[in-house]
């Protein structure tokens, strides 16, 4: 996902060097007072991950004069620690067995340990963001509030009179796009970019963040190669764009799929049948088309930014975020 790869070696080297430092700092930030907590706190980050948010911080920072500042590294560590912290909680809430190809933390230890480790990482993110000033702390706190509210809204579902699709898009914006927007905003901000550029980065991040999550939800159904158990959302009856489109279509020939979606999917063979039917459904192509349309619209948001290699890399991200298969 290093979209910078094709944009000339100097720029690529700068981005890679930054990401290498960020990687080391992430592991350092996860060090705890006991080896057991350190191991648990490094568990999800050790298993891999795309480091999409640190990449956005680094790319957005290129639009400011202070892009070599140490604060860029700190901002990237803050957003990735926050993201990883949220995954510990998310896997408990989703009852997910695997994450990034590894056993999920609550399976390896227990729910309460996984939840506390998430809190520990969030505490570490909070300490580092305090070094970036009160405005960064405020942004981080508001992002945290959106993450949590998005996750709650997903859990409780839409009100009876609400549009389920709009509810889902609001959930996606809060639980995922918020932190991706903050990544781009903080990158631009700590590098000293002007207010208009910070605003442009925040809006770009909000949109690509939504594309990222909608795309992730499609891949969760269509790929066996995500490092997660396929169909987790389906099993937990978490609505996603494809399943919402199936419901909206209301085709008579979907009776079996709809019954499965509303039934007990705890049995692996029954879940596999539901995934198989969903993979063949036109809703998958419709969802993909919607994601591509949104990605193209997001790319146009970059038009007024200076034509530097980081802008090309951000444009390239709009392609890779929808073309990835895992
Ligand atoms: C993954 O969603 C989860 C999120 C995008 C955010 C979850 C937020 C919380 C649990 C709030 C708590 C936050 C902190 C910082 C402690 P997903 O289940 O759709 O994605 P997945 O397929 O990767 O599991
Ligand atoms: Mg999940």
XYZ file of N, CA and C in Angstrom, residues 18 21-22 25 57-58 68-78 128 190:
57
model
N 10.487 7.490 7.048
C 9.542 7.963 8.062
C 8.755 6.791 8.640
N 10.747 4.638 11.057
C 10.893 5.248 12.393
C 9.588 5.094 13.171
N 8.481 5.351 12.493
C 7.156 5.253 13.134
C 6.945 3.830 13.666
N 8.785 3.344 16.858
C 8.157 4.102 17.953
C 6.860 3.439 18.427
N -0.702 10.335 7.510
C -0.055 11.401 8.281
C 1.181 11.885 7.522
N 2.004 10.932 7.088
C 3.265 11.287 6.422
C 2.985 12.006 5.099
N 9.657 17.670 8.126
C 10.696 16.812 8.722
C 10.616 16.802 10.251
N 9.643 17.515 10.784
C 9.527 17.621 12.249
C 9.262 16.257 12.901
N 9.810 16.100 14.080
C 9.576 14.906 14.895
C 8.082 14.755 15.234
N 7.364 15.879 15.232
C 5.933 15.837 15.543
C 5.141 15.012 14.526
N 5.660 14.903 13.311
C 4.974 14.088 12.299
C 4.992 12.620 12.748
N 6.145 12.186 13.238
C 6.268 10.810 13.746
C 5.310 10.614 14.922
N 5.285 11.586 15.827
C 4.404 11.470 17.005
C 2.941 11.377 16.580
N 2.543 12.227 15.628
C 1.142 12.204 15.166
C 0.798 10.842 14.564
N 1.727 10.290 13.802
C 1.473 8.976 13.167
C 1.347 7.887 14.234
N 2.197 7.969 15.261
C 2.134 6.967 16.336
C 0.808 7.097 17.088
N 0.372 8.332 17.322
C -0.893 8.561 18.030
C -2.064 7.915 17.275
N 1.255 10.708 24.244
C 2.051 11.240 23.123
C 1.345 12.444 22.486
N 0.678 19.397 12.091
C 1.964 19.411 12.804
C 3.104 19.830 11.876
